[in-house]
Short mmCIF file of C-alpha atoms in Angstrom, two decimals:
data_model
loop_
_atom_site.label_atom_id
_atom_site.label_comp_id
_atom_site.label_asym_id
_atom_site.label_seq_id
_atom_site.Cartn_x
_atom_site.Cartn_y
_atom_site.Cartn_z
CA UNK A 396 -4.44 -3.00 -15.17
CA UNK A 397 -4.03 0.68 -14.80
CA UNK A 398 -0.53 1.94 -14.12
CA UNK A 399 0.40 4.90 -11.69
CA UNK A 400 4.30 6.54 -11.90
CA UNK A 401 6.13 8.34 -9.87
CA UNK A 402 8.82 10.93 -10.60
CA UNK A 403 11.71 10.30 -9.33
CA UNK A 404 12.49 6.85 -8.39
CA UNK A 405 15.14 8.02 -6.02
CA UNK A 406 16.53 11.07 -5.19
CA UNK A 407 19.13 12.42 -2.76
CA UNK A 408 19.45 15.95 -0.96
CA UNK A 409 20.77 17.93 1.44
CA UNK A 410 19.49 18.66 4.97
CA UNK A 411 17.36 21.82 4.56
CA UNK A 412 16.63 21.85 1.14
CA UNK A 413 13.12 20.89 -0.24
CA UNK A 414 12.27 18.10 -2.83
CA UNK A 415 9.30 17.55 -5.14
CA UNK A 416 7.81 14.05 -5.71
CA UNK A 417 5.62 13.72 -8.66
CA UNK A 418 2.56 10.97 -8.86
CA UNK A 419 0.78 10.52 -11.88
CA UNK A 420 -2.10 8.04 -13.32
CA UNK A 421 -1.18 6.65 -17.21
CA UNK A 422 -4.32 5.88 -18.15
CA UNK A 423 -7.18 6.79 -15.87
CA UNK A 424 -8.22 9.86 -13.88
CA UNK A 425 -8.16 9.80 -10.17
CA UNK A 426 -10.18 12.01 -8.37
CA UNK A 427 -8.50 10.36 -5.34
CA UNK A 428 -4.66 9.86 -4.59
CA UNK A 429 -3.16 8.96 -1.40
CA UNK A 430 0.35 9.58 -0.28
CA UNK A 431 2.19 7.03 1.97
CA UNK A 432 5.62 6.33 3.52
CA UNK A 433 7.32 3.33 4.59
CA UNK A 434 9.97 2.43 6.82
CA UNK A 435 12.10 -0.94 6.25
CA UNK A 436 10.44 -3.77 6.87
CA UNK A 437 7.30 -2.12 7.97
CA UNK A 438 3.62 -1.23 6.74
CA UNK A 439 2.65 1.49 4.55
CA UNK A 440 1.83 4.58 6.65
CA UNK A 441 -0.87 6.42 4.95
CA UNK A 442 0.13 10.49 5.24
CA UNK A 443 -2.67 11.84 3.23
CA UNK A 444 -5.46 12.09 0.91
CA UNK A 445 -5.20 14.08 -1.84
CA UNK A 446 -8.79 15.08 -3.67
CA UNK A 447 -8.55 16.81 -7.13
CA UNK A 448 -9.21 20.59 -6.67
CA UNK A 449 -8.89 20.49 -2.87
CA UNK A 450 -6.95 20.92 0.01
CA UNK A 451 -5.44 17.48 1.33
CA UNK A 452 -6.62 16.06 4.62
CA UNK A 453 -3.68 14.59 6.29
CA UNK A 454 -3.45 12.36 8.99
CA UNK A 455 -2.98 13.06 12.83
CA UNK A 456 0.81 13.29 13.08
CA UNK A 457 1.54 14.35 9.71
CA UNK A 458 2.94 18.09 9.43
CA UNK A 459 1.25 19.35 6.69
CA UNK A 460 3.69 22.62 6.63
CA UNK A 461 6.25 20.29 6.21
CA UNK A 462 4.91 18.14 3.67
CA UNK A 463 2.65 19.54 0.98
CA UNK A 464 0.50 17.92 -1.54
CA UNK A 465 -1.24 19.51 -4.49
CA UNK A 466 -3.49 17.88 -6.75
CA UNK A 467 -4.34 20.07 -9.30
CA UNK A 468 -5.27 17.42 -12.27
CA UNK A 469 -7.20 14.19 -12.19
CA UNK A 470 -3.70 12.71 -13.02
CA UNK A 471 -0.95 14.75 -11.30
CA UNK A 472 -0.36 14.88 -7.55
CA UNK A 473 2.66 16.21 -6.15
CA UNK A 474 4.20 15.74 -2.88
CA UNK A 475 6.83 18.19 -1.64
CA UNK A 476 9.09 17.43 1.51
CA UNK A 477 10.05 21.06 2.93
CA UNK A 478 13.17 21.88 4.54
CA UNK A 479 14.36 17.87 4.87
CA UNK A 480 16.23 16.62 7.72
CA UNK A 481 17.83 13.03 8.02
CA UNK A 482 15.01 11.34 9.57
CA UNK A 483 12.37 12.05 6.70
CA UNK A 484 14.51 9.81 4.95
CA UNK A 485 12.38 7.22 3.46
CA UNK A 486 10.25 5.80 0.66
CA UNK A 487 7.50 7.47 -0.37
CA UNK A 488 4.59 5.93 -2.07
CA UNK A 489 1.64 7.19 -3.61
CA UNK A 490 -2.03 5.33 -5.02
CA UNK A 491 -4.51 6.61 -7.30
CA UNK A 492 -7.70 5.58 -7.18
CA UNK A 493 -10.58 4.60 -9.73
CA UNK A 494 -12.28 1.62 -8.64
CA UNK A 495 -9.37 0.16 -6.36
CA UNK A 496 -6.21 1.47 -5.48
CA UNK A 497 -3.33 1.29 -7.50
CA UNK A 498 0.50 2.16 -6.50
CA UNK A 499 3.04 3.88 -8.10
CA UNK A 500 7.04 2.42 -7.85
CA UNK A 501 7.58 4.29 -4.87
CA UNK A 502 10.34 7.21 -4.24
CA UNK A 503 13.57 6.40 -2.12
CA UNK A 504 14.42 9.73 -0.49
CA UNK A 505 17.78 10.41 1.29
CA UNK A 506 18.68 13.29 3.19
CA UNK A 507 22.33 13.98 3.68
CA UNK B 194 -11.36 -0.82 15.04
CA UNK B 195 -9.88 0.36 12.47
CA UNK B 196 -7.04 -2.19 12.84
CA UNK B 197 -6.25 -4.98 10.79
CA UNK B 198 -3.99 -7.97 12.46
CA UNK B 199 -1.74 -9.94 10.40
CA UNK B 200 0.11 -13.09 10.66
CA UNK B 201 2.86 -14.51 10.55
CA UNK B 202 5.38 -11.69 10.26
CA UNK B 203 7.53 -14.15 8.29
CA UNK B 204 7.19 -17.44 6.43
CA UNK B 205 9.73 -19.45 5.16
CA UNK B 206 8.09 -22.50 2.77
CA UNK B 207 9.77 -24.96 0.39
CA UNK B 208 9.18 -25.13 -3.54
CA UNK B 209 5.51 -26.60 -4.38
CA UNK B 210 4.32 -25.71 -0.67
CA UNK B 211 1.54 -24.17 0.05
CA UNK B 212 1.79 -20.37 1.68
CA UNK B 213 -0.88 -19.36 4.49
CA UNK B 214 -1.18 -15.86 5.33
CA UNK B 215 -4.00 -15.00 7.72
CA UNK B 216 -5.76 -11.32 8.74
CA UNK B 217 -8.56 -10.12 10.83
CA UNK B 218 -10.34 -7.57 11.53
CA UNK B 219 -12.54 -5.34 13.75
CA UNK B 220 -14.55 -3.28 12.07
CA UNK B 221 -17.17 -4.45 10.11
CA UNK B 222 -18.05 -1.65 8.06
CA UNK B 223 -15.25 -3.26 5.73
CA UNK B 224 -16.27 -4.33 2.55
CA UNK B 225 -13.23 -4.52 0.55
CA UNK B 226 -10.50 -6.98 1.28
CA UNK B 227 -7.22 -7.03 -1.32
CA UNK B 228 -3.92 -8.52 -1.32
CA UNK B 229 -1.08 -6.53 -2.24
CA UNK B 230 2.10 -8.14 -2.99
CA UNK B 231 5.71 -6.09 -2.80
CA UNK B 232 9.15 -6.51 -3.79
CA UNK B 233 12.08 -4.55 -1.95
CA UNK B 234 12.13 -1.00 -3.50
CA UNK B 235 8.88 -1.54 -5.44
CA UNK B 236 5.58 -0.04 -4.93
CA UNK B 237 2.68 -2.68 -3.60
CA UNK B 238 0.78 -4.40 -6.56
CA UNK B 239 -2.39 -5.99 -6.36
CA UNK B 240 -2.63 -9.54 -6.34
CA UNK B 241 -6.34 -10.62 -5.92
CA UNK B 242 -9.24 -8.85 -3.50
CA UNK B 243 -12.41 -9.95 -2.83
CA UNK B 244 -15.62 -8.80 -1.27
CA UNK B 245 -17.55 -10.06 1.42
CA UNK B 246 -20.92 -11.57 -0.48
CA UNK B 247 -18.50 -14.47 -1.31
CA UNK B 248 -16.55 -17.05 0.76
CA UNK B 249 -13.75 -17.84 -1.48
CA UNK B 250 -12.21 -16.27 -4.54
CA UNK B 251 -9.17 -18.18 -6.87
CA UNK B 252 -6.98 -16.47 -9.36
CA UNK B 253 -4.69 -18.76 -10.66
CA UNK B 254 -2.29 -20.36 -7.94
CA UNK B 255 -4.03 -17.76 -5.95
CA UNK B 256 -6.79 -17.81 -3.39
CA UNK B 257 -8.56 -15.93 -0.72
CA UNK B 258 -10.65 -17.62 2.14
CA UNK B 259 -12.92 -15.14 3.64
CA UNK B 260 -14.68 -15.77 7.12
CA UNK B 261 -17.35 -13.11 7.81
CA UNK B 262 -18.86 -14.17 10.60
CA UNK B 263 -15.03 -14.58 12.05
CA UNK B 264 -14.01 -11.15 10.53
CA UNK B 265 -10.83 -13.56 9.28
CA UNK B 266 -9.78 -13.70 5.67
CA UNK B 267 -6.38 -15.51 4.75
CA UNK B 268 -4.37 -15.61 1.40
CA UNK B 269 -3.63 -19.37 0.29
CA UNK B 270 -0.79 -19.58 -2.77
CA UNK B 271 -0.47 -23.02 -3.99
CA UNK B 272 2.65 -24.04 -5.87
CA UNK B 273 4.71 -21.68 -3.70
CA UNK B 274 7.52 -20.49 -6.03
CA UNK B 275 10.89 -19.03 -5.44
CA UNK B 276 9.70 -16.22 -7.52
CA UNK B 277 6.80 -15.52 -5.11
CA UNK B 278 9.17 -14.73 -2.44
CA UNK B 279 7.94 -10.91 -1.71
CA UNK B 280 6.54 -9.00 1.20
CA UNK B 281 2.21 -9.50 1.10
CA UNK B 282 0.05 -7.17 2.56
CA UNK B 283 -3.65 -7.76 3.27
CA UNK B 284 -5.83 -4.83 4.14
CA UNK B 285 -9.47 -3.54 4.22
CA UNK B 286 -11.60 -0.64 3.29
CA UNK B 287 -14.78 0.63 3.65
CA UNK B 288 -16.58 1.57 0.66
CA UNK B 289 -13.94 2.70 -1.31
CA UNK B 290 -12.24 4.94 1.51
CA UNK B 291 -8.83 4.81 2.80
CA UNK B 292 -6.99 1.58 3.16
CA UNK B 293 -6.12 0.14 6.16
CA UNK B 294 -3.10 -2.42 6.19
CA UNK B 295 -1.95 -5.30 7.80
CA UNK B 296 1.64 -5.36 9.48
CA UNK B 297 2.98 -7.36 6.43
CA UNK B 298 4.38 -10.98 6.03
CA UNK B 299 7.84 -12.00 4.45
CA UNK B 300 7.68 -14.61 2.67
CA UNK B 301 10.48 -16.66 1.36
CA UNK B 302 10.09 -19.55 -0.65
CA UNK B 303 12.80 -21.99 -0.60
CA UNK B 304 14.40 -23.80 -4.24
#
């Protein structure tokens, strides 16, 4: 099956700093990638839809200036959490779509 | 109308038993219904998926039953094993657009 990778798998950063998470489709080209966040024992919450070469579409309530998404190529999308705060601590998961959606392994972000 | 309701929230089954998880949707435009399996600290993995032109799909021990008129679909795990212990999410989408997820079911299979 198709493989999606994320880097890093976990990151700890200090409050006020920014952190970048990479999402790569390893064996297919993904015109569309999605970014989710997941809190413990909860479902996945879609944050934004990222289309290659265009601006991301953010879900209602998601601050686009805080969660910067770039999808510069058909195999790479990045999520940058700017000026991170402890409430941004969460599990961030990307997915990439060809005929179906394949999910990455997730990135655990802890903001201290 | 975009919601997908999933039940039960948690499920405990004995090894060898059948695990059944149910989902109901409202949007009749949904045309793709996948199930995902997620282990702690990992991303969801596609388990099995169905489209509304069939009423059942089976892959190994996993079966999706689909009832278009009732707008319901369910996952059956036959001969459940301790290694099946995970969180299961149903989802639905319309023509490959964004997935709408259910709330998740935490399955525990006791040895």
